Tab-separated table of C-alpha atoms and ligand atoms in Angstrom:
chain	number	residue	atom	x	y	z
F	1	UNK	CA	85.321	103.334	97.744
F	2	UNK	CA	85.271	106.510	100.249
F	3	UNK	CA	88.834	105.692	101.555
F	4	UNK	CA	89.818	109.351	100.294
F	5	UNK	CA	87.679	112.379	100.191
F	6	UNK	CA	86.831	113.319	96.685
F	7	UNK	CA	88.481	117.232	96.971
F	8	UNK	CA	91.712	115.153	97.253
F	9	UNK	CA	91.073	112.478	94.423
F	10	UNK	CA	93.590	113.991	92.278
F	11	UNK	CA	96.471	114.724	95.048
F	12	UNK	CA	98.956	112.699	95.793
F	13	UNK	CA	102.340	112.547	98.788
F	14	UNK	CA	105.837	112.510	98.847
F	15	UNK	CA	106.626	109.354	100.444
F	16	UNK	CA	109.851	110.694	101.432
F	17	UNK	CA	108.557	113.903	103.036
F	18	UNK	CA	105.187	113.376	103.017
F	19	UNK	CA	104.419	116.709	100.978
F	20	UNK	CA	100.716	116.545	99.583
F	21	UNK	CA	101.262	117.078	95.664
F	22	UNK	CA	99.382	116.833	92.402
F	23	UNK	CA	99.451	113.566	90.117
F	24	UNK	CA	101.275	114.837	86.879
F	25	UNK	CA	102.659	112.865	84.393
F	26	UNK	CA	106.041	113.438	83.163
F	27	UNK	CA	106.633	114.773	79.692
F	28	UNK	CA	108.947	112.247	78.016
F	29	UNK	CA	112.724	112.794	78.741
F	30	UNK	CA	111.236	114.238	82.203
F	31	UNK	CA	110.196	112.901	85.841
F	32	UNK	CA	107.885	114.597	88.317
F	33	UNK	CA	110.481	115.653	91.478
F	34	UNK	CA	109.547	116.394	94.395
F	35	UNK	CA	109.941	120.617	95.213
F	36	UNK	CA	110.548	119.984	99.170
F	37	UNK	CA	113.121	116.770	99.168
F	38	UNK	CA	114.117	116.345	95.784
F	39	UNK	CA	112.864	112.773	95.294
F	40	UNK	CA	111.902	111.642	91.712
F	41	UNK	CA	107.888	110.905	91.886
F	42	UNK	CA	107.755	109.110	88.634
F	43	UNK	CA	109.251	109.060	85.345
F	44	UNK	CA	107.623	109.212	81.896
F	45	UNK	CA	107.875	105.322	80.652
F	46	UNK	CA	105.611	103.763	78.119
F	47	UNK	CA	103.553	101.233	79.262
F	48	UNK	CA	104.988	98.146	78.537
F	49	UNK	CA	104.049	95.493	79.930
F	50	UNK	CA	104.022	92.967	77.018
F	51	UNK	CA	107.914	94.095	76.953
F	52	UNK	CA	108.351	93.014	80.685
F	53	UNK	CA	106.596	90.190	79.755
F	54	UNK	CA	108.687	89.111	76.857
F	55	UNK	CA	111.658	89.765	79.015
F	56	UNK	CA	110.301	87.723	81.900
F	57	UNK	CA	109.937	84.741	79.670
F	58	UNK	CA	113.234	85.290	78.593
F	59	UNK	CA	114.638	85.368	82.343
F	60	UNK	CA	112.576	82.532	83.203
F	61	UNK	CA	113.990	80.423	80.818
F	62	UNK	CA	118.007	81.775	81.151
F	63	UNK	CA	117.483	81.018	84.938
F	64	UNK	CA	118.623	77.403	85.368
F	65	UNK	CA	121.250	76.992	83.146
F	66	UNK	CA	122.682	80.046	84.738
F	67	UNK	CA	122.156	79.033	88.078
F	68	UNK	CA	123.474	75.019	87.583
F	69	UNK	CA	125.503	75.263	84.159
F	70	UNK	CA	129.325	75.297	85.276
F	71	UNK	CA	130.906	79.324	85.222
F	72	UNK	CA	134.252	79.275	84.563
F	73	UNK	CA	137.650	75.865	84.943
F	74	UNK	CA	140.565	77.496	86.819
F	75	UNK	CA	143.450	75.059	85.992
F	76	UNK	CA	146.841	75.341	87.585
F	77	UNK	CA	149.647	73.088	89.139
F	78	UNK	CA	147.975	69.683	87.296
F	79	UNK	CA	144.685	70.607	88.983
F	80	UNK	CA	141.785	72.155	88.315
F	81	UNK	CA	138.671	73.714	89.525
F	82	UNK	CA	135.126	75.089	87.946
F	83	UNK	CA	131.373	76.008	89.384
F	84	UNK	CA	128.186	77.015	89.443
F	85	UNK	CA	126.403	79.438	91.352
F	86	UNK	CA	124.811	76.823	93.496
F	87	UNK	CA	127.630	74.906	94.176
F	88	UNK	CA	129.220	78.437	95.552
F	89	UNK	CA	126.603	78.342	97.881
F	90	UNK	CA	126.620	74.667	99.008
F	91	UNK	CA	130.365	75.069	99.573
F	92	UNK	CA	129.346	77.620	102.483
F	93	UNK	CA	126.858	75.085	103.691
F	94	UNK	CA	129.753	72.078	103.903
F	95	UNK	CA	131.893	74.327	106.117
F	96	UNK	CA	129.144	75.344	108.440
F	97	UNK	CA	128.751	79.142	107.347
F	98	UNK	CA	125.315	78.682	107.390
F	99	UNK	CA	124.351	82.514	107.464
F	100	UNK	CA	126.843	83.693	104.745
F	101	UNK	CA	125.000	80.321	103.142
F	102	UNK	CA	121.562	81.429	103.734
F	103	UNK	CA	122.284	85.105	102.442
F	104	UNK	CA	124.194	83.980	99.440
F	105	UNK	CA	121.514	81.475	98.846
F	106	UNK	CA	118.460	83.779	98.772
F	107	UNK	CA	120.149	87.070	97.161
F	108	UNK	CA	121.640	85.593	94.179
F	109	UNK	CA	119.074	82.135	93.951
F	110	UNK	CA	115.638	82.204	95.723
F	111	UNK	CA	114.778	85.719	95.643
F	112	UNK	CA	115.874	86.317	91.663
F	113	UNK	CA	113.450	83.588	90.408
F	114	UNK	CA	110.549	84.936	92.748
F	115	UNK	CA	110.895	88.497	91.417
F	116	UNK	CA	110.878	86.727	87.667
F	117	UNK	CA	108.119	84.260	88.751
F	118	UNK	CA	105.962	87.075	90.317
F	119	UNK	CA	106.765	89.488	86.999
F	120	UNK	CA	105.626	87.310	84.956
F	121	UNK	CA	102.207	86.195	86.514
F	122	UNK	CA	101.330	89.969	86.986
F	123	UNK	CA	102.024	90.859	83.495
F	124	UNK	CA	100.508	87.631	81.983
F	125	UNK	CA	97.743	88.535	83.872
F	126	UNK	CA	97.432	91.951	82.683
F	127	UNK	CA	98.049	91.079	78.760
F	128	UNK	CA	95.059	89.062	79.193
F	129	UNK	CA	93.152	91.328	80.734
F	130	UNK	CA	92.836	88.966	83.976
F	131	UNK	CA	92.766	90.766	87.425
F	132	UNK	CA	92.780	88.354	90.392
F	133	UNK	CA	93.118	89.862	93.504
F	134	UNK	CA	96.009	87.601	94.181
F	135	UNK	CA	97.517	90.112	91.608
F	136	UNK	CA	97.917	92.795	94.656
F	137	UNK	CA	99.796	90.292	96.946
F	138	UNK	CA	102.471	89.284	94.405
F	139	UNK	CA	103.357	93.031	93.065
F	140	UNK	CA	104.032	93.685	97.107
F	141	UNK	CA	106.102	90.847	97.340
F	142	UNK	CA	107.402	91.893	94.196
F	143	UNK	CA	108.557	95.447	94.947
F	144	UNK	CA	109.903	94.113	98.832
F	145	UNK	CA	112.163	91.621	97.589
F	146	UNK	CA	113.759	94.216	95.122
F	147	UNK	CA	116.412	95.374	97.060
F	148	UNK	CA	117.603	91.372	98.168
F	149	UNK	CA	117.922	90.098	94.753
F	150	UNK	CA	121.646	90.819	94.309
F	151	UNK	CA	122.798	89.232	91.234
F	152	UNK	CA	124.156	91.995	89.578
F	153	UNK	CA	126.599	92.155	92.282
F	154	UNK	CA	127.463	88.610	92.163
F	155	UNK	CA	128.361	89.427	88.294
F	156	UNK	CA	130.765	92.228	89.708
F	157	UNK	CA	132.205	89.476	91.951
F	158	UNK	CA	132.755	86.771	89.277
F	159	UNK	CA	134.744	89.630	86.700
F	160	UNK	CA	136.833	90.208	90.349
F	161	UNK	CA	137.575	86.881	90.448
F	162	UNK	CA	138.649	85.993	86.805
F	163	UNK	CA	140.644	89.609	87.408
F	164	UNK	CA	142.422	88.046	90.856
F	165	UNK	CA	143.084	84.831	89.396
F	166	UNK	CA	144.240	85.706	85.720
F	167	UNK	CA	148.121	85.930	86.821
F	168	UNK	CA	148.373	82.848	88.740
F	169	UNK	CA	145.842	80.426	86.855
F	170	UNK	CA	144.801	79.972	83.138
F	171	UNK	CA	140.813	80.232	83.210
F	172	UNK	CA	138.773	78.448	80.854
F	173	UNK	CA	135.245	79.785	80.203
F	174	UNK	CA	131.762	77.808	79.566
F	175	UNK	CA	128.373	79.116	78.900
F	176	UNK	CA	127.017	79.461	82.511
F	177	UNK	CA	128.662	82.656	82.485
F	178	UNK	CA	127.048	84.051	79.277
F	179	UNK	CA	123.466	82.449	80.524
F	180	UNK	CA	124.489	84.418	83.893
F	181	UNK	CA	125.225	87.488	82.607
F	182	UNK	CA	122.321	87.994	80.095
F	183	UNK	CA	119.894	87.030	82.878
F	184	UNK	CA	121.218	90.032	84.953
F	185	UNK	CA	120.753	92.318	81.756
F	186	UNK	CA	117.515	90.886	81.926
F	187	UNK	CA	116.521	91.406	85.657
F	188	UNK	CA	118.092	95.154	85.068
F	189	UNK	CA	115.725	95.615	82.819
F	190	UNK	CA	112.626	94.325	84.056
F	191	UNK	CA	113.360	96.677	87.086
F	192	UNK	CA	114.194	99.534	85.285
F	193	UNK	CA	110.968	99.298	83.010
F	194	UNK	CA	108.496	98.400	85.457
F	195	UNK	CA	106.997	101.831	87.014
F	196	UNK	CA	105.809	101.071	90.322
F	197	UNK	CA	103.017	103.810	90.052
F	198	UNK	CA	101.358	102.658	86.463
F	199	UNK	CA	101.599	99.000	87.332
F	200	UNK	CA	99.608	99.570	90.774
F	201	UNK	CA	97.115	101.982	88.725
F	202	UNK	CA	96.660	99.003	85.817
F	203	UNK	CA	96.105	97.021	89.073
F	204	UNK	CA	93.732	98.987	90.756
F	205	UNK	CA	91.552	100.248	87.831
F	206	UNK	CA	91.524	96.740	86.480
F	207	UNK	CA	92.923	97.592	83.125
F	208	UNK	CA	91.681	101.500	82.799
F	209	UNK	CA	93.658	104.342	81.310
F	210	UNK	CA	96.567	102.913	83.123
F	211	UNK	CA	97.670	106.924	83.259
F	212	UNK	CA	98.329	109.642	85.527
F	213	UNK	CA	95.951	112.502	85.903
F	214	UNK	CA	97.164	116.039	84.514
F	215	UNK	CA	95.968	118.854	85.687
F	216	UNK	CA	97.422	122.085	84.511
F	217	UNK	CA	97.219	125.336	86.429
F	218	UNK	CA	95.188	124.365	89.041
F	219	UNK	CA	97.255	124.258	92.070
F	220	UNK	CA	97.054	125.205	95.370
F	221	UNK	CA	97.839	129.131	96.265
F	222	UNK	CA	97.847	128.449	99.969
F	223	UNK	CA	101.191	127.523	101.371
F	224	UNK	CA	101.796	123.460	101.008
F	225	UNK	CA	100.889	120.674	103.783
F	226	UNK	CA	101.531	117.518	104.216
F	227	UNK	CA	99.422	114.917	104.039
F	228	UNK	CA	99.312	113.869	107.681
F	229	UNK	CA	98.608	117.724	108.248
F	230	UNK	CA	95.637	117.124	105.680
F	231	UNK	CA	94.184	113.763	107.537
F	232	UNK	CA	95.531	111.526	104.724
F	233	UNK	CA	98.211	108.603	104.717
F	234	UNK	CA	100.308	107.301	102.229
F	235	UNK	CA	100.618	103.951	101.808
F	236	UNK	CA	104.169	102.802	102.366
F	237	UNK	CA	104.025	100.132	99.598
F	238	UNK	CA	101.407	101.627	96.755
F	239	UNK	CA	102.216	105.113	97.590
F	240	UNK	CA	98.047	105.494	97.333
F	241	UNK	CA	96.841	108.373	99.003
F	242	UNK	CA	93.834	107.205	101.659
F	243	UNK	CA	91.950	108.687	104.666
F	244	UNK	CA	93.562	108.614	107.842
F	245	UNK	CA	90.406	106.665	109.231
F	246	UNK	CA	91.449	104.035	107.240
F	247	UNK	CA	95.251	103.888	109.480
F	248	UNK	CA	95.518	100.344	111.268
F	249	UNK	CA	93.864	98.452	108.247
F	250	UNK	CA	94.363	97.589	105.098
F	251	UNK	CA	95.489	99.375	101.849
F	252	UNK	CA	92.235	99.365	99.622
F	253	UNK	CA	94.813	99.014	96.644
F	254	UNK	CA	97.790	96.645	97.828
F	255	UNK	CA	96.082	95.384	101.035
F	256	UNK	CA	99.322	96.470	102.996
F	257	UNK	CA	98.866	97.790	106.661
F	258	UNK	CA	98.313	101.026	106.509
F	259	UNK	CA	100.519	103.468	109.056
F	260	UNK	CA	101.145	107.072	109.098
F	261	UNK	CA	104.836	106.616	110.009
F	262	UNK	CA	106.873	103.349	110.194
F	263	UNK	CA	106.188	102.056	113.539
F	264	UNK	CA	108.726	102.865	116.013
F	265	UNK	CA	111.159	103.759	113.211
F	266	UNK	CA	113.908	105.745	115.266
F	267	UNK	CA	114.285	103.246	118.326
F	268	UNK	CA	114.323	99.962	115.816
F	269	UNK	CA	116.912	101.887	112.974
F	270	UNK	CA	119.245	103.124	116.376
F	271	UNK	CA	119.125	99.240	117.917
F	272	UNK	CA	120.286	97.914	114.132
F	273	UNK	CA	122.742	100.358	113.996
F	274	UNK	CA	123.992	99.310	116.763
F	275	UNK	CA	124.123	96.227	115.705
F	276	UNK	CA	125.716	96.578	112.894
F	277	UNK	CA	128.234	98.943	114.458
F	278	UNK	CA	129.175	96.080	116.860
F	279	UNK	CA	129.579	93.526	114.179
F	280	UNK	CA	131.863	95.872	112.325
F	281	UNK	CA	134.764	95.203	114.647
F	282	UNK	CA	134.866	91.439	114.290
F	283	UNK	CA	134.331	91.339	110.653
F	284	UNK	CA	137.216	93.766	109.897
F	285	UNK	CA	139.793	92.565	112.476
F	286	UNK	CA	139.252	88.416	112.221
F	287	UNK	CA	140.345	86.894	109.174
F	288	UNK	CA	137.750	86.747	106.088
F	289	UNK	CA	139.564	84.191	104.194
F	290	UNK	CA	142.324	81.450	104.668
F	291	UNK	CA	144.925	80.478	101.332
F	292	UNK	CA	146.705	77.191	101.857
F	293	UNK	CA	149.902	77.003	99.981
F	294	UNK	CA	151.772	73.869	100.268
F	295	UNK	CA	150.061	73.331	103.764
F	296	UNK	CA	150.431	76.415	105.321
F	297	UNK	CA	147.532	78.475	106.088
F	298	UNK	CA	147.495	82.123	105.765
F	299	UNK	CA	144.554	83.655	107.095
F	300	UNK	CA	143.625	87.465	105.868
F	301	UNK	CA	141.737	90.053	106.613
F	302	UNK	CA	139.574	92.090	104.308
F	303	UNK	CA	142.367	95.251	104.669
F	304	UNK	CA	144.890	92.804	103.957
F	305	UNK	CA	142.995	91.655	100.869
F	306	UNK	CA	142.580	95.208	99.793
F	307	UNK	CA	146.927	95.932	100.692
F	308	UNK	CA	147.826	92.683	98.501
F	309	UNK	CA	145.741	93.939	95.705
F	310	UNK	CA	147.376	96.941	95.597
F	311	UNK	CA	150.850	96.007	96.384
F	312	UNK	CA	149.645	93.891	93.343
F	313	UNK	CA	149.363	96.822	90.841
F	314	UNK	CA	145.639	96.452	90.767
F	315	UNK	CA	144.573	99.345	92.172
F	316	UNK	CA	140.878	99.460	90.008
F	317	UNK	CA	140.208	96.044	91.989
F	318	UNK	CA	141.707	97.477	95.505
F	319	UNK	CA	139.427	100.448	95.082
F	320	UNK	CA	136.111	98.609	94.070
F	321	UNK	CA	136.716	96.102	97.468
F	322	UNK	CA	137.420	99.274	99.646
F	323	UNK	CA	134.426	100.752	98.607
F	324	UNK	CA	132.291	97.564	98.655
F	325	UNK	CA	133.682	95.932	101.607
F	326	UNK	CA	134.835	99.167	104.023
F	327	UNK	CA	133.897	102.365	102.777
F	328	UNK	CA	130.029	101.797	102.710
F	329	UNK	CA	129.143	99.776	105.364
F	330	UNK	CA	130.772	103.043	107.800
F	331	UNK	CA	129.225	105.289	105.352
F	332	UNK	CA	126.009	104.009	105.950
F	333	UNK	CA	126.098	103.607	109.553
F	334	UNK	CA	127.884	106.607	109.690
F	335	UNK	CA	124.982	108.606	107.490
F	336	UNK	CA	122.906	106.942	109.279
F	337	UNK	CA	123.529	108.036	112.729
F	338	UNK	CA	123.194	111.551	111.055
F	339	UNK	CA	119.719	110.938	110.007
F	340	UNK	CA	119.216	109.834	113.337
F	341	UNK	CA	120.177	113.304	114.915
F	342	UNK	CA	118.287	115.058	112.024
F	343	UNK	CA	115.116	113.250	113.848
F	344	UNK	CA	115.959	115.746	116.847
F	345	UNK	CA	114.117	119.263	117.190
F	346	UNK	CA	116.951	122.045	116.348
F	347	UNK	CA	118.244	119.823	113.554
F	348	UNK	CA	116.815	121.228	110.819
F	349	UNK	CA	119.432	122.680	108.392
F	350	UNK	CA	120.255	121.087	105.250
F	351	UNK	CA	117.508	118.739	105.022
F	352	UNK	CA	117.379	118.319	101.462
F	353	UNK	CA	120.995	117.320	101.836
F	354	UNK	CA	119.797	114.618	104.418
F	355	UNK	CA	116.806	113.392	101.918
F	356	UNK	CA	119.288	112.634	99.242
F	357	UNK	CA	121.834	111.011	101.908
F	358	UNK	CA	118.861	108.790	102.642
F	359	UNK	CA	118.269	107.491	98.936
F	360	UNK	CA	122.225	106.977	98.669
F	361	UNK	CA	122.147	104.735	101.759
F	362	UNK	CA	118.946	102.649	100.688
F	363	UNK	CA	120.554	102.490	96.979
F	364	UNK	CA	123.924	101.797	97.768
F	365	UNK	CA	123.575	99.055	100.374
F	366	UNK	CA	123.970	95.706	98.690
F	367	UNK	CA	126.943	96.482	96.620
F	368	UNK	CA	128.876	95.464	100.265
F	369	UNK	CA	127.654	91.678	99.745
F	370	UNK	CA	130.647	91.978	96.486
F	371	UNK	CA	133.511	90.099	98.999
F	372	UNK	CA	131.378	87.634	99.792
F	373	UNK	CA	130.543	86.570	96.464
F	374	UNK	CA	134.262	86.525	96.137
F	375	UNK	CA	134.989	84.475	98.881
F	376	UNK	CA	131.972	82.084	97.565
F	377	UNK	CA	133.696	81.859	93.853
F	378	UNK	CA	137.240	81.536	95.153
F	379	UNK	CA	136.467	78.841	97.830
F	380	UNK	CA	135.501	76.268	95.161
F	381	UNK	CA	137.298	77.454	92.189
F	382	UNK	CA	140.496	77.420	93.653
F	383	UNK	CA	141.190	73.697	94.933
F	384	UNK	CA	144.208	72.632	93.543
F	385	UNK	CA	144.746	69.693	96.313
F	386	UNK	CA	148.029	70.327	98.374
F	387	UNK	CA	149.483	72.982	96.428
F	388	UNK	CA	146.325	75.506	96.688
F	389	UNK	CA	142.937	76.162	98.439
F	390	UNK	CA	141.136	79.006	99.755
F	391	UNK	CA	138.481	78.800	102.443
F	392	UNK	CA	136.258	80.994	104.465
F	393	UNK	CA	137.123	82.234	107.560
F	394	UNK	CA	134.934	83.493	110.193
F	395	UNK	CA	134.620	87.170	109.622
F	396	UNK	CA	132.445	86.211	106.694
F	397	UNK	CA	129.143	85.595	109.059
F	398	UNK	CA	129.904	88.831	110.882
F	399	UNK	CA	130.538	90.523	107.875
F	400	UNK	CA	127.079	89.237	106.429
F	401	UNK	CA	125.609	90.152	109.531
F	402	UNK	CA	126.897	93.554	109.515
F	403	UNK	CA	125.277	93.977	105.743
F	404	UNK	CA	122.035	92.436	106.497
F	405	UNK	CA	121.646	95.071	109.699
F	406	UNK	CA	122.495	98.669	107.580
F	407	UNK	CA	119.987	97.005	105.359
F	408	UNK	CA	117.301	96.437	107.496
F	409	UNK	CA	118.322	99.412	109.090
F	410	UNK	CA	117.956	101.731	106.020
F	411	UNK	CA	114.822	99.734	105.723
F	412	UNK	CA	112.933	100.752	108.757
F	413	UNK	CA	113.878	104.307	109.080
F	414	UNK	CA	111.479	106.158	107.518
F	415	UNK	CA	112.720	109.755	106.221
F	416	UNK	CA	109.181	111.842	106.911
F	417	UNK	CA	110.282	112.084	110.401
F	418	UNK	CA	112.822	114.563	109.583
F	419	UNK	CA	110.352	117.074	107.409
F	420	UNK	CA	107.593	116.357	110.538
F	421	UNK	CA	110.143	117.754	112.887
F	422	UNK	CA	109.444	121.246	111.438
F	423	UNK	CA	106.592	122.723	109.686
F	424	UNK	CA	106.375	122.956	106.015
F	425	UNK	CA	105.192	126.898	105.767
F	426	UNK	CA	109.099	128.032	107.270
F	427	UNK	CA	110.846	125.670	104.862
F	428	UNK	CA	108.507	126.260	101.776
F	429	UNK	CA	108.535	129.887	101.780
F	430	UNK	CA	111.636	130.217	99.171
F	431	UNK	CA	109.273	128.374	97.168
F	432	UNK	CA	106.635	130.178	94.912
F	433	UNK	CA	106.075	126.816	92.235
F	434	UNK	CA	103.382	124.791	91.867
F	435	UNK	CA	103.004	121.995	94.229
F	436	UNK	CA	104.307	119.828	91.499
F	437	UNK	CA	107.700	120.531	89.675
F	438	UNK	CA	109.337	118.673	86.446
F	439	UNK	CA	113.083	118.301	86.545
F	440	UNK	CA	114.897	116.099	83.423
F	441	UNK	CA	115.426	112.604	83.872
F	442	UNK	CA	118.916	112.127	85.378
L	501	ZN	ZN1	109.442	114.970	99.102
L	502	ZN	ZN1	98.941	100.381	99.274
């Protein structure tokens, strides 16, 4: 395959800053970092892919009693309430939140089972030595729908829950919560074993060495480029290196689209930002959630679910919604619009600063979705006929909206444009290390 010129066969990019680098592998207890952005390349990991295997089975099977066995019985006042996951979801559904249904639906249901169902295949496939090209398609869904899968966050929401409840109702639990929680151990996991780089090697070499080129003391004493400067691309979803003839067609490893820079990346991440920025106001001013008590309704907003917490004493649980619920959506679109100017000529001080900023705003993200989940639990748990309900109220779908926009958002910017804004020789020049650089595992 000529899709790379042989003098770069053993080079590699940042695909945060686009910095052409040398494959090394990682000493164990070390990852390769980045020298210009700071961005951990890979990390030394074992392969082991009969262990994600194992572990997929084992999520595979945990995955419908956790999603249908009941969680937890709140009783109180003669009555009492208890759920699933699903019926959560279908609760939404009943009292036409269809968005908030949707979102629930595929971040803590649909999206969960494809990244075990997809897991599994791949490895299966490898263990037996199988490699369909189908293979290539699933491990890019795969690594997509990462970030949507959100169940660890629905396990924060369900301790917040029995924590908000405890005082006012006795809680009895049943083994959809155990099945729950040792299916997010599992996914956790999965994701933290599964090394994007090996798995796309195994892929590509069908089977092979399945292991990173080293090559000591043979780098570069000219002053470092990046690939684009070099005519090379990185693939966005393989992170394989290819010839910029090749831009406009497909990966020759994962068969993705291959494109220098994320199309049109600073006009689509200012119109989400926006739009998330406009959504903001409506899901923090209307009311997020309604409590009937003896037939009067008293409709709340997410601040005043945060004051009553910690007029409450419960300031650990008043913190952890702040954070989740106010704090990072305006953080992100807040970092965000900083990135943004970065883009600009003349912006070009603390850019390392700005390349971690960027991985805390695509890491930090879906932790928001935590109220929801909340509101999803509380909505069906609590029932307790005249005395007791709580419902949704409609800052929920502007509140999911808002999350799903600094998602996509953090999605489609893509963070090379602020290292192409200024050459590498003037920011390299404190530099005198080899193109690649160990730092420990953090
Ligand atoms: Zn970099
Ligand atoms: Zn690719």
């Amino acid at each position: 395959m000529h899709s790379l010129p042989d003098s770069f066969a053993h080079f590699t990019a940042c695909p945060d800053c686009d910095l052409l680098l040398q494959k090394a592998e990682a000493p164990t207890g070390y990852s390769v970092v980045c020298p210009r952005c700071g961005k951990t390349l890979s990390r030394s990991s074992a392969a082991s892919i009969s262990k994600v295997l194992a572990l997929s089975i084992a999520g595979l099977l945990l995955y419908l009693p956790a999603m249908l066995l009941p969680l937890m019985t709140f009783k109180s006042f003669g009555f009492s309430g208890s759920a699933n996951i699903l019926e959560s979801i279908l609760n939404f559904y009943r009292n036409d939140y269809y968005f908030v249904a949707l979102m629930v639906l595929l971040s803590a249901v649909v999206f969960p089972l494809i990244l075990l169902t997809t897991i599994f295949y791949i490895t299966y496939k490898l263990q037996r030595k199988r490699y369909p090209s189908v293979l290539r398609a699933l491990f890019r869904l795969h690594l997509h729908l990462e970030e949507w899968a959100m169940i660890e966050v629905y396990l924060l929401g369900i301790l917040i829950t029995i924590i908000k409840m405890s005082g006012t109702s006795s809680i009895a639990y049943h083994s959809g919560i155990l099945c729950f929680s040792c299916l997010v151990l599992i996914t956790l996991a999965i994701s933290t074993i599964v090394d994007r780089d090996l798995f796309w090697q195994i892929i590509e070499d069908e089977g092979g060495e399945g292991k990173v080129e080293v090559l000591p003391g043979q780098h570069d004493q000219e002053a470092p480029q990046t690939a684009a400067e070099k005519g090379l691309i990185l693939c966005h979803t393989c992170h394989k290196l290819s010839s910029v003839s090749l831009a406009g067609s497909g990966c020759p490893r994962c068969r993705a689209i291959l494109q220098q820079r994320k199309p049109h990346s600073v006009a689509r991440t200012w119109a989400l930002v926006i739009t998330s920025t406009i959504f903001l106001a409506p899901a923090n001013l209307l009311p997020i959630m309604e409590v009937d008590f003896l037939g009067i309704p008293d409709r709340s907003t997410i601040v005043d679910g945060i004051i009553h917490f910690l007029q409450d004493g419960s300031y650990f649980i008043g913190l952890i919604i702040l954070t989740a619920s106010i704090l990072i959506p305006v953080f992100k679109i807040v970092g965000l619009l900083i990135l943004l100017r970065a883009t600009r000529p003349g912006h070009d001080h603390f850019l390392v600063q700005k390349a971690r900023l960027y991985r805390f705003i695509a890491f930090v993200g879906r932790w928001s979705m935590l109220d929801i989940f909340v509101i999803a639990l509380l909505s069906v748990l609590v029932n307790y006929g005249f005395f007791t309900s709580i419902h949704t109220a409609p800052a929920a779908t502007y509140f999911a909206f808002v999350v799903a926009a600094t998602m996509f958002a953090a999605m489609t910017f893509d963070p090379r444009i602020i290292w192409d804004s200024h050459a590498v020789k003037e920011n390299s020049q404190h530099h005198e290390q080899p193109a690649t650089l160990l730092g420990k595992t953090p």
